[in-house]
PDB file of C-alpha atoms in Angstrom:
ATOM      1  CA  UNK A   1      -2.022  -1.266  -9.621  1.00 46.00           C
ATOM      2  CA  UNK A   2      -5.603  -2.216 -10.311  1.00 54.00           C
ATOM      3  CA  UNK A   3      -6.252  -5.653 -11.741  1.00 58.00           C
ATOM      4  CA  UNK A   4      -9.659  -7.066 -12.736  1.00 72.00           C
ATOM      5  CA  UNK A   5      -9.910  -9.573  -9.878  1.00 78.00           C
ATOM      6  CA  UNK A   6      -9.175  -9.003  -6.228  1.00 82.00           C
ATOM      7  CA  UNK A   7      -5.405  -9.276  -6.619  1.00 79.00           C
ATOM      8  CA  UNK A   8      -3.240  -6.158  -6.619  1.00 78.00           C
ATOM      9  CA  UNK A   9       0.436  -5.274  -6.657  1.00 79.00           C
ATOM     10  CA  UNK A  10       2.171  -2.027  -5.978  1.00 82.00           C
ATOM     11  CA  UNK A  11       5.582  -3.039  -7.315  1.00 79.00           C
ATOM     12  CA  UNK A  12       5.212  -1.112 -10.584  1.00 84.00           C
ATOM     13  CA  UNK A  13       3.909   1.912  -8.713  1.00 85.00           C
ATOM     14  CA  UNK A  14       6.848   1.841  -6.308  1.00 84.00           C
ATOM     15  CA  UNK A  15       9.246   1.758  -9.244  1.00 87.00           C
ATOM     16  CA  UNK A  16       7.459   4.636 -10.953  1.00 88.00           C
ATOM     17  CA  UNK A  17       7.621   6.731  -7.788  1.00 88.00           C
ATOM     18  CA  UNK A  18      11.339   6.016  -7.417  1.00 88.00           C
ATOM     19  CA  UNK A  19      11.942   7.093 -10.996  1.00 90.00           C
ATOM     20  CA  UNK A  20       9.868  10.285 -10.594  1.00 89.00           C
ATOM     21  CA  UNK A  21      11.699  11.196  -7.389  1.00 88.00           C
ATOM     22  CA  UNK A  22      15.014  10.998  -9.211  1.00 89.00           C
ATOM     23  CA  UNK A  23      13.661  13.146 -12.074  1.00 90.00           C
ATOM     24  CA  UNK A  24      12.501  15.958  -9.770  1.00 87.00           C
ATOM     25  CA  UNK A  25      15.366  15.861  -7.300  1.00 84.00           C
ATOM     26  CA  UNK A  26      16.012  19.337  -5.930  1.00 84.00           C
ATOM     27  CA  UNK A  27      12.809  20.817  -7.376  1.00 89.00           C
ATOM     28  CA  UNK A  28      10.765  20.594  -4.146  1.00 85.00           C
ATOM     29  CA  UNK A  29       8.103  18.382  -5.715  1.00 86.00           C
ATOM     30  CA  UNK A  30       8.486  15.432  -3.361  1.00 88.00           C
ATOM     31  CA  UNK A  31       5.284  16.261  -1.444  1.00 89.00           C
ATOM     32  CA  UNK A  32       3.267  16.227  -4.685  1.00 91.00           C
ATOM     33  CA  UNK A  33       4.660  12.851  -5.641  1.00 90.00           C
ATOM     34  CA  UNK A  34       3.994  11.494  -2.130  1.00 89.00           C
ATOM     35  CA  UNK A  35       0.405  12.749  -2.237  1.00 92.00           C
ATOM     36  CA  UNK A  36      -0.174  11.165  -5.656  1.00 91.00           C
ATOM     37  CA  UNK A  37       1.367   7.895  -4.437  1.00 91.00           C
ATOM     38  CA  UNK A  38      -0.896   7.880  -1.395  1.00 93.00           C
ATOM     39  CA  UNK A  39      -3.976   8.584  -3.515  1.00 95.00           C
ATOM     40  CA  UNK A  40      -3.151   5.720  -5.886  1.00 92.00           C
ATOM     41  CA  UNK A  41      -2.693   3.325  -2.963  1.00 93.00           C
ATOM     42  CA  UNK A  42      -5.824   4.423  -1.154  1.00 96.00           C
ATOM     43  CA  UNK A  43      -7.878   4.254  -4.340  1.00 95.00           C
ATOM     44  CA  UNK A  44      -6.749   0.715  -5.040  1.00 92.00           C
ATOM     45  CA  UNK A  45      -7.289  -0.494  -1.460  1.00 94.00           C
ATOM     46  CA  UNK A  46     -10.740   1.043  -1.245  1.00 97.00           C
ATOM     47  CA  UNK A  47     -11.911  -0.279  -4.622  1.00 95.00           C
ATOM     48  CA  UNK A  48     -10.645  -3.798  -3.832  1.00 93.00           C
ATOM     49  CA  UNK A  49     -12.238  -3.705  -0.381  1.00 95.00           C
ATOM     50  CA  UNK A  50     -15.629  -2.607  -1.747  1.00 96.00           C
ATOM     51  CA  UNK A  51     -15.444  -5.226  -4.502  1.00 94.00           C
ATOM     52  CA  UNK A  52     -14.566  -7.916  -1.990  1.00 92.00           C
ATOM     53  CA  UNK A  53     -17.455  -7.022   0.341  1.00 94.00           C
ATOM     54  CA  UNK A  54     -19.902  -6.958  -2.603  1.00 94.00           C
ATOM     55  CA  UNK A  55     -18.705 -10.337  -3.882  1.00 91.00           C
ATOM     56  CA  UNK A  56     -18.838 -12.005  -0.457  1.00 91.00           C
ATOM     57  CA  UNK A  57     -21.950 -10.278   0.865  1.00 92.00           C
ATOM     58  CA  UNK A  58     -20.058  -9.386   4.048  1.00 93.00           C
ATOM     59  CA  UNK A  59     -20.802  -6.078   5.738  1.00 96.00           C
ATOM     60  CA  UNK A  60     -17.799  -5.650   8.033  1.00 96.00           C
ATOM     61  CA  UNK A  61     -14.155  -4.985   7.196  1.00 96.00           C
ATOM     62  CA  UNK A  62     -11.231  -4.868   9.603  1.00 93.00           C
ATOM     63  CA  UNK A  63      -8.046  -3.089   8.571  1.00 92.00           C
ATOM     64  CA  UNK A  64      -4.915  -3.650  10.625  1.00 85.00           C
ATOM     65  CA  UNK A  65      -1.175  -3.015  10.625  1.00 83.00           C
ATOM     66  CA  UNK A  66       0.647   0.162   9.780  1.00 86.00           C
ATOM     67  CA  UNK A  67      -1.526   0.985   6.788  1.00 89.00           C
ATOM     68  CA  UNK A  68      -4.604   1.213   8.998  1.00 90.00           C
ATOM     69  CA  UNK A  69      -3.209   4.332  10.660  1.00 91.00           C
ATOM     70  CA  UNK A  70      -3.497   6.244   7.374  1.00 94.00           C
ATOM     71  CA  UNK A  71      -6.149   8.994   7.816  1.00 96.00           C
ATOM     72  CA  UNK A  72      -6.961   9.207   4.107  1.00 97.00           C
ATOM     73  CA  UNK A  73      -7.544   5.463   3.881  1.00 97.00           C
ATOM     74  CA  UNK A  74      -9.802   5.516   6.936  1.00 97.00           C
ATOM     75  CA  UNK A  75     -11.894   8.399   5.606  1.00 98.00           C
ATOM     76  CA  UNK A  76     -12.307   6.908   2.133  1.00 98.00           C
ATOM     77  CA  UNK A  77     -13.179   3.474   3.501  1.00 98.00           C
ATOM     78  CA  UNK A  78     -15.766   4.933   5.875  1.00 98.00           C
ATOM     79  CA  UNK A  79     -17.355   6.974   3.042  1.00 98.00           C
ATOM     80  CA  UNK A  80     -17.319   4.267   0.388  1.00 98.00           C
ATOM     81  CA  UNK A  81     -18.400   1.459   2.690  1.00 98.00           C
ATOM     82  CA  UNK A  82     -21.304   3.548   3.985  1.00 98.00           C
ATOM     83  CA  UNK A  83     -22.617   3.659   0.406  1.00 98.00           C
ATOM     84  CA  UNK A  84     -22.922  -0.141   0.421  1.00 98.00           C
ATOM     85  CA  UNK A  85     -24.137  -0.222   4.038  1.00 98.00           C
ATOM     86  CA  UNK A  86     -20.919  -1.810   5.326  1.00 98.00           C
ATOM     87  CA  UNK A  87     -18.675  -0.813   8.194  1.00 97.00           C
ATOM     88  CA  UNK A  88     -14.930  -0.588   8.683  1.00 97.00           C
ATOM     89  CA  UNK A  89     -13.186  -1.290  11.989  1.00 95.00           C
ATOM     90  CA  UNK A  90      -9.667  -0.334  13.050  1.00 92.00           C
ATOM     91  CA  UNK A  91      -7.691   0.341  16.203  1.00 87.00           C
ATOM     92  CA  UNK A  92      -6.510   3.731  17.416  1.00 88.00           C
ATOM     93  CA  UNK A  93      -3.537   4.969  15.373  1.00 86.00           C
ATOM     94  CA  UNK A  94      -1.141   4.402  18.304  1.00 83.00           C
ATOM     95  CA  UNK A  95      -2.029   0.698  18.174  1.00 79.00           C
ATOM     96  CA  UNK A  96      -1.644   0.392  14.395  1.00 81.00           C
ATOM     97  CA  UNK A  97       1.880  -0.884  14.207  1.00 76.00           C
ATOM     98  CA  UNK A  98       3.953  -2.383  11.488  1.00 69.00           C
ATOM     99  CA  UNK A  99       7.564  -3.453  11.550  1.00 70.00           C
ATOM    100  CA  UNK A 100       8.766   0.028  12.380  1.00 72.00           C
ATOM    101  CA  UNK A 101      10.374  -1.044  15.674  1.00 73.00           C
ATOM    102  CA  UNK A 102      12.370  -3.728  13.871  1.00 71.00           C
ATOM    103  CA  UNK A 103      13.513  -1.231  11.216  1.00 78.00           C
ATOM    104  CA  UNK A 104      14.449   1.324  13.862  1.00 82.00           C
ATOM    105  CA  UNK A 105      16.466  -1.294  15.766  1.00 82.00           C
ATOM    106  CA  UNK A 106      18.307  -2.314  12.606  1.00 82.00           C
ATOM    107  CA  UNK A 107      19.069   1.337  11.927  1.00 85.00           C
ATOM    108  CA  UNK A 108      20.296   1.791  15.496  1.00 89.00           C
ATOM    109  CA  UNK A 109      22.610  -1.186  15.178  1.00 88.00           C
ATOM    110  CA  UNK A 110      24.030   0.173  11.904  1.00 88.00           C
ATOM    111  CA  UNK A 111      24.560   3.598  13.462  1.00 90.00           C
ATOM    112  CA  UNK A 112      26.310   2.075  16.474  1.00 92.00           C
ATOM    113  CA  UNK A 113      28.613   0.241  14.069  1.00 91.00           C
ATOM    114  CA  UNK A 114      29.477   3.502  12.347  1.00 91.00           C
ATOM    115  CA  UNK A 115      27.469   2.699   9.227  1.00 88.00           C
ATOM    116  CA  UNK A 116      25.171   5.214   7.589  1.00 80.00           C
ATOM    117  CA  UNK A 117      23.451   5.966   4.356  1.00 76.00           C
ATOM    118  CA  UNK A 118      22.945   9.273   2.578  1.00 73.00           C
ATOM    119  CA  UNK A 119      19.586  10.940   2.447  1.00 70.00           C
ATOM    120  CA  UNK A 120      18.885   9.997  -1.181  1.00 75.00           C
ATOM    121  CA  UNK A 121      16.003   7.611  -1.849  1.00 66.00           C
ATOM    122  CA  UNK A 122      16.902   3.978  -2.402  1.00 69.00           C
ATOM    123  CA  UNK A 123      14.206   1.382  -2.954  1.00 71.00           C
ATOM    124  CA  UNK A 124      14.863  -2.091  -1.557  1.00 72.00           C
ATOM    125  CA  UNK A 125      11.553  -3.983  -1.624  1.00 72.00           C
ATOM    126  CA  UNK A 126      12.914  -7.174  -0.071  1.00 71.00           C
ATOM    127  CA  UNK A 127      15.900  -6.781   2.259  1.00 70.00           C
ATOM    128  CA  UNK A 128      16.346  -9.769   4.582  1.00 70.00           C
ATOM    129  CA  UNK A 129      17.728  -8.941   8.021  1.00 62.00           C
ATOM    130  CA  UNK A 130      20.353 -11.624   7.421  1.00 67.00           C
ATOM    131  CA  UNK A 131      21.931  -9.388   4.762  1.00 72.00           C
ATOM    132  CA  UNK A 132      22.628  -6.589   7.207  1.00 61.00           C
ATOM    133  CA  UNK A 133      26.189  -6.332   8.513  1.00 56.00           C
ATOM    134  CA  UNK A 134      26.578  -7.669  12.019  1.00 48.00           C
ATOM    135  CA  UNK A 135      28.019  -4.833  14.161  1.00 46.00           C
ATOM    136  CA  UNK A 136      30.289  -7.270  16.025  1.00 49.00           C
ATOM    137  CA  UNK A 137      31.841  -8.311  12.696  1.00 52.00           C
ATOM    138  CA  UNK A 138      32.327  -4.776  11.393  1.00 47.00           C
TER     139      UNK A 138
END
């Protein structure tokens, strides 16, 4: 969500998306919701980045982590930063990692232990690894 300063939070947006997904379940509108969610995130990140560069007078921005692999974000940053004569730098998408390997490993351990979840959407913004069931204790 867009705040006046440089701070931002997506917690309200995540909740809104979760609610909308439940409302349209089975209607085939998930892609529309995902596209709208992405646009809102990209818009916020680009506006905050431009504002930060203008306030600081800096002309270079580095984006990293999983979010930096997003094609829409890259394109918008390049276009909007060019307008203020600034540049954005990022690695190749294959090198833009997040905690995906950790999440995949946790999922693998749960699967090995015979645990599984349905395919419905469940939002858990903060889920410490210590709260996962230890496969050896299952």
